[in-house]
Amino acid sequence: MIFVLNKTDTIANKFLAELRDAVTQQDKARFRRNQEKLGAILAYELSKSLHYETKEIQTPLGTASVNMPADEPVLGIILRAGLPFHQGFMDFFDQSPSAFITAYRKVKRNGSFLIQVDHISTPNLDDKIFILCDTMLATGQSIVSVCKELMAQYKIKELHIAAVIASTEGVAHVKANLPKAKLWLCAVDDEMTSKSYIVPGLGDAGDLAFGEKA
């Protein structure tokens, strides 16, 4: 299952346009805030797919029946670019625990690379709904490597992957390697550069949010 937000005419497209705009994105605070807004919107859309149970809520004047989520998902983030996007999910799933993962590209002499998962700090994911947030889904290798590492350790009940912008190639790679994963995306772009940057994309999301790496 793949949900693509910009296929619908909503205010979310304004936030996505500002993220992409080379002038507007120079305002780091606005860039981070737009990621957060899009995270919250995707969290809302994703919440519609969860299982709900009816609960009785006591008000000062009586009782009200409310459908409440039956499970509290665990949120995950691959550091560092997606931190504001992850915050948007936390704004909605505000009681959810979080997992933090560091991974990097280990470049070979021929220019190709492998994904090295460096560190994982996570709550128990057994029988949990897990939502992995990452701003850019380019080749999909980082997301697949992280998810396979977690799935080797835990019996995850449902796997959801959320990204602001994905590439067509990255989506295909994720679906081929994680066929049961549900994808929640703001946009899908068709091309990538030789260095695996999405085109038109938006540039380096981590640098734009937090400053250039040394």
PDB file of C-alpha atoms in Angstrom:
ATOM      1  CA  MET A   1       0.000   0.000   0.000  1.00  0.00           C
ATOM      2  CA  ILE A   2       1.349   3.405  -0.997  1.00  0.00           C
ATOM      3  CA  PHE A   3      -0.263   6.717  -0.014  1.00  0.00           C
ATOM      4  CA  VAL A   4       1.015   9.827  -1.842  1.00  0.00           C
ATOM      5  CA  LEU A   5      -0.150  13.086  -0.272  1.00  0.00           C
ATOM      6  CA  ASN A   6       0.350  15.472  -3.201  1.00  0.00           C
ATOM      7  CA  LYS A   7      -2.021  13.501  -5.400  1.00  0.00           C
ATOM      8  CA  THR A   8      -4.773  15.352  -3.515  1.00  0.00           C
ATOM      9  CA  ASP A   9      -5.278  19.121  -3.606  1.00  0.00           C
ATOM     10  CA  THR A  10      -4.704  20.176   0.024  1.00  0.00           C
ATOM     11  CA  ILE A  11      -2.858  22.897   1.957  1.00  0.00           C
ATOM     12  CA  ALA A  12      -0.072  20.336   2.413  1.00  0.00           C
ATOM     13  CA  ASN A  13       1.093  21.135  -1.126  1.00  0.00           C
ATOM     14  CA  LYS A  14       1.944  24.680   0.004  1.00  0.00           C
ATOM     15  CA  PHE A  15       4.251  23.360   2.726  1.00  0.00           C
ATOM     16  CA  LEU A  16       5.840  20.929   0.258  1.00  0.00           C
ATOM     17  CA  ALA A  17       6.368  23.718  -2.287  1.00  0.00           C
ATOM     18  CA  GLU A  18       8.115  25.871   0.330  1.00  0.00           C
ATOM     19  CA  LEU A  19      10.382  22.942   1.250  1.00  0.00           C
ATOM     20  CA  ARG A  20      11.430  22.598  -2.374  1.00  0.00           C
ATOM     21  CA  ASP A  21      11.804  26.322  -3.109  1.00  0.00           C
ATOM     22  CA  ALA A  22      15.516  27.199  -3.252  1.00  0.00           C
ATOM     23  CA  VAL A  23      14.918  30.684  -1.815  1.00  0.00           C
ATOM     24  CA  THR A  24      12.349  29.895   0.876  1.00  0.00           C
ATOM     25  CA  GLN A  25      14.291  26.894   2.165  1.00  0.00           C
ATOM     26  CA  GLN A  26      17.218  29.118   3.162  1.00  0.00           C
ATOM     27  CA  ASP A  27      15.145  30.035   6.212  1.00  0.00           C
ATOM     28  CA  LYS A  28      16.184  27.045   8.346  1.00  0.00           C
ATOM     29  CA  ALA A  29      13.451  27.558  10.933  1.00  0.00           C
ATOM     30  CA  ARG A  30      10.776  27.609   8.226  1.00  0.00           C
ATOM     31  CA  PHE A  31      12.336  24.568   6.550  1.00  0.00           C
ATOM     32  CA  ARG A  32      12.194  22.597   9.799  1.00  0.00           C
ATOM     33  CA  ARG A  33       8.668  23.804  10.575  1.00  0.00           C
ATOM     34  CA  ASN A  34       7.370  22.768   7.143  1.00  0.00           C
ATOM     35  CA  GLN A  35       8.813  19.295   7.661  1.00  0.00           C
ATOM     36  CA  GLU A  36       7.050  19.164  11.014  1.00  0.00           C
ATOM     37  CA  LYS A  37       3.728  20.229   9.451  1.00  0.00           C
ATOM     38  CA  LEU A  38       3.986  17.553   6.768  1.00  0.00           C
ATOM     39  CA  GLY A  39       4.842  14.958   9.407  1.00  0.00           C
ATOM     40  CA  ALA A  40       1.712  15.883  11.337  1.00  0.00           C
ATOM     41  CA  ILE A  41      -0.443  15.690   8.205  1.00  0.00           C
ATOM     42  CA  LEU A  42       0.922  12.263   7.261  1.00  0.00           C
ATOM     43  CA  ALA A  43       0.473  11.102  10.858  1.00  0.00           C
ATOM     44  CA  TYR A  44      -3.197  12.095  10.630  1.00  0.00           C
ATOM     45  CA  GLU A  45      -3.623  10.242   7.331  1.00  0.00           C
ATOM     46  CA  LEU A  46      -1.821   7.171   8.686  1.00  0.00           C
ATOM     47  CA  SER A  47      -3.973   7.203  11.815  1.00  0.00           C
ATOM     48  CA  LYS A  48      -7.014   6.375   9.663  1.00  0.00           C
ATOM     49  CA  SER A  49      -5.504   2.942   8.934  1.00  0.00           C
ATOM     50  CA  LEU A  50      -5.131   1.919  12.587  1.00  0.00           C
ATOM     51  CA  HIS A  51      -7.466  -0.270  14.606  1.00  0.00           C
ATOM     52  CA  TYR A  52      -9.900   1.508  16.960  1.00  0.00           C
ATOM     53  CA  GLU A  53     -11.915   0.534  20.018  1.00  0.00           C
ATOM     54  CA  THR A  54     -14.920   2.315  21.504  1.00  0.00           C
ATOM     55  CA  LYS A  55     -14.375   3.765  24.966  1.00  0.00           C
ATOM     56  CA  GLU A  56     -16.726   5.576  27.307  1.00  0.00           C
ATOM     57  CA  ILE A  57     -15.448   8.996  28.427  1.00  0.00           C
ATOM     58  CA  GLN A  58     -16.883  10.651  31.515  1.00  0.00           C
ATOM     59  CA  THR A  59     -17.657  14.343  30.988  1.00  0.00           C
ATOM     60  CA  PRO A  60     -18.898  16.783  33.683  1.00  0.00           C
ATOM     61  CA  LEU A  61     -22.444  16.203  32.365  1.00  0.00           C
ATOM     62  CA  GLY A  62     -22.514  12.550  31.364  1.00  0.00           C
ATOM     63  CA  THR A  63     -20.673   9.984  29.220  1.00  0.00           C
ATOM     64  CA  ALA A  64     -19.565  10.085  25.602  1.00  0.00           C
ATOM     65  CA  SER A  65     -18.603   7.177  23.337  1.00  0.00           C
ATOM     66  CA  VAL A  66     -15.323   7.789  21.517  1.00  0.00           C
ATOM     67  CA  ASN A  67     -13.415   5.564  19.103  1.00  0.00           C
ATOM     68  CA  MET A  68      -9.820   5.473  20.358  1.00  0.00           C
ATOM     69  CA  PRO A  69      -6.707   3.835  18.847  1.00  0.00           C
ATOM     70  CA  ALA A  70      -6.303   0.304  20.172  1.00  0.00           C
ATOM     71  CA  ASP A  71      -2.489   0.459  19.886  1.00  0.00           C
ATOM     72  CA  GLU A  72       0.086   3.167  20.475  1.00  0.00           C
ATOM     73  CA  PRO A  73       2.647   2.889  17.657  1.00  0.00           C
ATOM     74  CA  VAL A  74       6.389   3.191  18.134  1.00  0.00           C
ATOM     75  CA  LEU A  75       7.979   5.973  16.085  1.00  0.00           C
ATOM     76  CA  GLY A  76      11.445   5.581  14.577  1.00  0.00           C
ATOM     77  CA  ILE A  77      13.861   8.079  13.085  1.00  0.00           C
ATOM     78  CA  ILE A  78      17.110   7.722  11.130  1.00  0.00           C
ATOM     79  CA  LEU A  79      19.263  10.606  12.349  1.00  0.00           C
ATOM     80  CA  ARG A  80      19.655  13.459  11.506  1.00  0.00           C
ATOM     81  CA  ALA A  81      17.719  14.972   8.597  1.00  0.00           C
ATOM     82  CA  GLY A  82      14.302  13.665   9.598  1.00  0.00           C
ATOM     83  CA  LEU A  83      14.184  14.995  13.160  1.00  0.00           C
ATOM     84  CA  PRO A  84      11.639  17.770  12.376  1.00  0.00           C
ATOM     85  CA  PHE A  85       9.545  15.329  10.304  1.00  0.00           C
ATOM     86  CA  HIS A  86       9.592  12.904  13.259  1.00  0.00           C
ATOM     87  CA  GLN A  87       8.466  15.749  15.534  1.00  0.00           C
ATOM     88  CA  GLY A  88       5.358  16.161  13.382  1.00  0.00           C
ATOM     89  CA  PHE A  89       4.472  12.530  14.025  1.00  0.00           C
ATOM     90  CA  MET A  90       5.110  12.994  17.745  1.00  0.00           C
ATOM     91  CA  ASP A  91       2.711  15.948  17.758  1.00  0.00           C
ATOM     92  CA  PHE A  92      -0.101  13.521  16.851  1.00  0.00           C
ATOM     93  CA  PHE A  93       1.118  10.277  18.431  1.00  0.00           C
ATOM     94  CA  ASP A  94       2.042  12.205  21.549  1.00  0.00           C
ATOM     95  CA  GLN A  95       2.236   9.211  23.904  1.00  0.00           C
ATOM     96  CA  SER A  96       4.303   7.043  21.561  1.00  0.00           C
ATOM     97  CA  PRO A  97       7.827   5.917  22.441  1.00  0.00           C
ATOM     98  CA  SER A  98      10.572   6.454  19.865  1.00  0.00           C
ATOM     99  CA  ALA A  99      13.471   4.535  18.380  1.00  0.00           C
ATOM    100  CA  PHE A 100      16.619   6.346  17.212  1.00  0.00           C
ATOM    101  CA  ILE A 101      18.932   4.926  14.557  1.00  0.00           C
ATOM    102  CA  THR A 102      22.196   6.145  13.080  1.00  0.00           C
ATOM    103  CA  ALA A 103      23.266   4.874   9.670  1.00  0.00           C
ATOM    104  CA  TYR A 104      25.676   6.110   7.038  1.00  0.00           C
ATOM    105  CA  ARG A 105      26.902   5.368   3.539  1.00  0.00           C
ATOM    106  CA  LYS A 106      30.144   3.371   3.495  1.00  0.00           C
ATOM    107  CA  VAL A 107      31.616   4.350   0.121  1.00  0.00           C
ATOM    108  CA  LYS A 108      33.779   1.881  -1.796  1.00  0.00           C
ATOM    109  CA  ARG A 109      36.730   2.790  -4.026  1.00  0.00           C
ATOM    110  CA  ASN A 110      34.612   2.337  -7.163  1.00  0.00           C
ATOM    111  CA  GLY A 111      32.108   4.914  -5.913  1.00  0.00           C
ATOM    112  CA  SER A 112      29.381   2.450  -4.923  1.00  0.00           C
ATOM    113  CA  PHE A 113      28.298   2.289  -1.307  1.00  0.00           C
ATOM    114  CA  LEU A 114      26.835   0.082   1.392  1.00  0.00           C
ATOM    115  CA  ILE A 115      24.645   1.216   4.264  1.00  0.00           C
ATOM    116  CA  GLN A 116      26.269   0.766   7.643  1.00  0.00           C
ATOM    117  CA  VAL A 117      23.780   0.726  10.530  1.00  0.00           C
ATOM    118  CA  ASP A 118      25.867   2.198  13.315  1.00  0.00           C
ATOM    119  CA  HIS A 119      23.616   2.390  16.381  1.00  0.00           C
ATOM    120  CA  ILE A 120      20.049   1.529  17.365  1.00  0.00           C
ATOM    121  CA  SER A 121      18.332   2.717  20.537  1.00  0.00           C
ATOM    122  CA  THR A 122      14.796   1.357  20.646  1.00  0.00           C
ATOM    123  CA  PRO A 123      12.036   0.189  22.957  1.00  0.00           C
ATOM    124  CA  ASN A 124      10.757  -3.369  22.580  1.00  0.00           C
ATOM    125  CA  LEU A 125       9.115  -3.675  19.149  1.00  0.00           C
ATOM    126  CA  ASP A 126       7.607  -7.150  19.584  1.00  0.00           C
ATOM    127  CA  ASP A 127       3.951  -7.119  18.452  1.00  0.00           C
ATOM    128  CA  LYS A 128       4.131  -3.345  17.913  1.00  0.00           C
ATOM    129  CA  ILE A 129       3.121  -1.031  15.095  1.00  0.00           C
ATOM    130  CA  PHE A 130       6.366   0.617  13.968  1.00  0.00           C
ATOM    131  CA  ILE A 131       6.485   3.849  11.951  1.00  0.00           C
ATOM    132  CA  LEU A 132       9.894   4.735  10.495  1.00  0.00           C
ATOM    133  CA  CYS A 133      10.232   8.431   9.540  1.00  0.00           C
ATOM    134  CA  ASP A 134      12.889   9.741   7.143  1.00  0.00           C
ATOM    135  CA  THR A 135      12.705  12.939   5.116  1.00  0.00           C
ATOM    136  CA  MET A 136      14.138  11.517   1.884  1.00  0.00           C
ATOM    137  CA  LEU A 137      13.649   8.025   0.485  1.00  0.00           C
ATOM    138  CA  ALA A 138      16.284   8.064  -2.260  1.00  0.00           C
ATOM    139  CA  THR A 139      17.775   4.631  -3.065  1.00  0.00           C
ATOM    140  CA  GLY A 140      15.799   3.076  -0.218  1.00  0.00           C
ATOM    141  CA  GLN A 141      18.897   1.221   0.975  1.00  0.00           C
ATOM    142  CA  SER A 142      19.067   2.944   4.378  1.00  0.00           C
ATOM    143  CA  ILE A 143      15.418   2.242   5.156  1.00  0.00           C
ATOM    144  CA  VAL A 144      15.652  -1.389   4.036  1.00  0.00           C
ATOM    145  CA  SER A 145      18.853  -1.981   6.019  1.00  0.00           C
ATOM    146  CA  VAL A 146      17.411  -0.438   9.182  1.00  0.00           C
ATOM    147  CA  CYS A 147      14.098  -2.284   8.925  1.00  0.00           C
ATOM    148  CA  LYS A 148      15.755  -5.637   8.275  1.00  0.00           C
ATOM    149  CA  GLU A 149      18.038  -5.095  11.261  1.00  0.00           C
ATOM    150  CA  LEU A 150      15.031  -4.380  13.477  1.00  0.00           C
ATOM    151  CA  MET A 151      12.969  -7.223  12.034  1.00  0.00           C
ATOM    152  CA  ALA A 152      15.799  -9.635  12.789  1.00  0.00           C
ATOM    153  CA  GLN A 153      15.551  -8.661  16.464  1.00  0.00           C
ATOM    154  CA  TYR A 154      11.811  -8.113  16.896  1.00  0.00           C
ATOM    155  CA  LYS A 155       8.500  -9.484  15.631  1.00  0.00           C
ATOM    156  CA  ILE A 156       7.009  -6.215  14.389  1.00  0.00           C
ATOM    157  CA  LYS A 157       3.223  -6.425  13.931  1.00  0.00           C
ATOM    158  CA  GLU A 158       2.900  -3.661  11.304  1.00  0.00           C
ATOM    159  CA  LEU A 159       5.576  -1.718   9.457  1.00  0.00           C
ATOM    160  CA  HIS A 160       4.881   1.786   8.165  1.00  0.00           C
ATOM    161  CA  ILE A 161       7.464   3.945   6.356  1.00  0.00           C
ATOM    162  CA  ALA A 162       6.947   7.694   6.026  1.00  0.00           C
ATOM    163  CA  ALA A 163       8.956  10.138   3.919  1.00  0.00           C
ATOM    164  CA  VAL A 164       8.541  13.644   2.552  1.00  0.00           C
ATOM    165  CA  ILE A 165       9.990  12.923  -0.894  1.00  0.00           C
ATOM    166  CA  ALA A 166      10.763   9.523  -2.412  1.00  0.00           C
ATOM    167  CA  SER A 167      12.275   8.450  -5.700  1.00  0.00           C
ATOM    168  CA  THR A 168      10.551   5.957  -7.972  1.00  0.00           C
ATOM    169  CA  GLU A 169      13.632   3.732  -7.713  1.00  0.00           C
ATOM    170  CA  GLY A 170      13.644   3.932  -3.915  1.00  0.00           C
ATOM    171  CA  VAL A 171       9.962   3.030  -3.659  1.00  0.00           C
ATOM    172  CA  ALA A 172      10.557  -0.016  -5.893  1.00  0.00           C
ATOM    173  CA  HIS A 173      13.529  -1.093  -3.763  1.00  0.00           C
ATOM    174  CA  VAL A 174      11.533  -0.835  -0.539  1.00  0.00           C
ATOM    175  CA  LYS A 175       8.554  -2.721  -1.954  1.00  0.00           C
ATOM    176  CA  ALA A 176      10.814  -5.481  -3.313  1.00  0.00           C
ATOM    177  CA  ASN A 177      12.614  -5.966   0.005  1.00  0.00           C
ATOM    178  CA  LEU A 178       9.846  -5.056   2.483  1.00  0.00           C
ATOM    179  CA  PRO A 179       6.685  -6.216   0.684  1.00  0.00           C
ATOM    180  CA  LYS A 180       4.459  -5.908   3.766  1.00  0.00           C
ATOM    181  CA  ALA A 181       5.490  -2.315   4.520  1.00  0.00           C
ATOM    182  CA  LYS A 182       2.964   0.469   4.030  1.00  0.00           C
ATOM    183  CA  LEU A 183       4.421   3.668   2.530  1.00  0.00           C
ATOM    184  CA  TRP A 184       3.210   7.172   3.418  1.00  0.00           C
ATOM    185  CA  LEU A 185       4.791   9.788   1.145  1.00  0.00           C
ATOM    186  CA  CYS A 186       4.262  13.463   0.379  1.00  0.00           C
ATOM    187  CA  ALA A 187       5.633  13.189  -3.171  1.00  0.00           C
ATOM    188  CA  VAL A 188       7.419  10.784  -5.516  1.00  0.00           C
ATOM    189  CA  ASP A 189      10.022  12.080  -8.010  1.00  0.00           C
ATOM    190  CA  ASP A 190      11.233  10.066 -10.999  1.00  0.00           C
ATOM    191  CA  GLU A 191      14.955  10.845 -11.176  1.00  0.00           C
ATOM    192  CA  MET A 192      18.166  10.704  -9.118  1.00  0.00           C
ATOM    193  CA  THR A 193      21.658  12.071  -9.687  1.00  0.00           C
ATOM    194  CA  SER A 194      24.761   9.855  -9.879  1.00  0.00           C
ATOM    195  CA  LYS A 195      25.271  10.606  -6.177  1.00  0.00           C
ATOM    196  CA  SER A 196      21.736   9.432  -5.366  1.00  0.00           C
ATOM    197  CA  TYR A 197      20.145  12.830  -4.761  1.00  0.00           C
ATOM    198  CA  ILE A 198      16.479  12.928  -5.752  1.00  0.00           C
ATOM    199  CA  VAL A 199      15.614  15.199  -8.722  1.00  0.00           C
ATOM    200  CA  PRO A 200      13.917  17.660  -8.504  1.00  0.00           C
ATOM    201  CA  GLY A 201      13.857  16.788  -4.784  1.00  0.00           C
ATOM    202  CA  LEU A 202      14.901  19.607  -2.490  1.00  0.00           C
ATOM    203  CA  GLY A 203      18.654  19.234  -1.922  1.00  0.00           C
ATOM    204  CA  ASP A 204      20.356  17.947   1.227  1.00  0.00           C
ATOM    205  CA  ALA A 205      17.607  17.940   3.869  1.00  0.00           C
ATOM    206  CA  GLY A 206      20.022  17.533   6.774  1.00  0.00           C
ATOM    207  CA  ASP A 207      22.199  20.464   5.751  1.00  0.00           C
ATOM    208  CA  LEU A 208      19.180  22.665   5.059  1.00  0.00           C
ATOM    209  CA  ALA A 209      17.670  21.910   8.470  1.00  0.00           C
ATOM    210  CA  PHE A 210      20.781  21.956  10.648  1.00  0.00           C
ATOM    211  CA  GLY A 211      23.704  23.421   8.672  1.00  0.00           C
ATOM    212  CA  GLU A 212      26.383  21.907   6.454  1.00  0.00           C
ATOM    213  CA  LYS A 213      28.431  18.997   7.767  1.00  0.00           C
ATOM    214  CA  ALA A 214      32.173  19.475   8.170  1.00  0.00           C
TER     215      ALA A 214
END
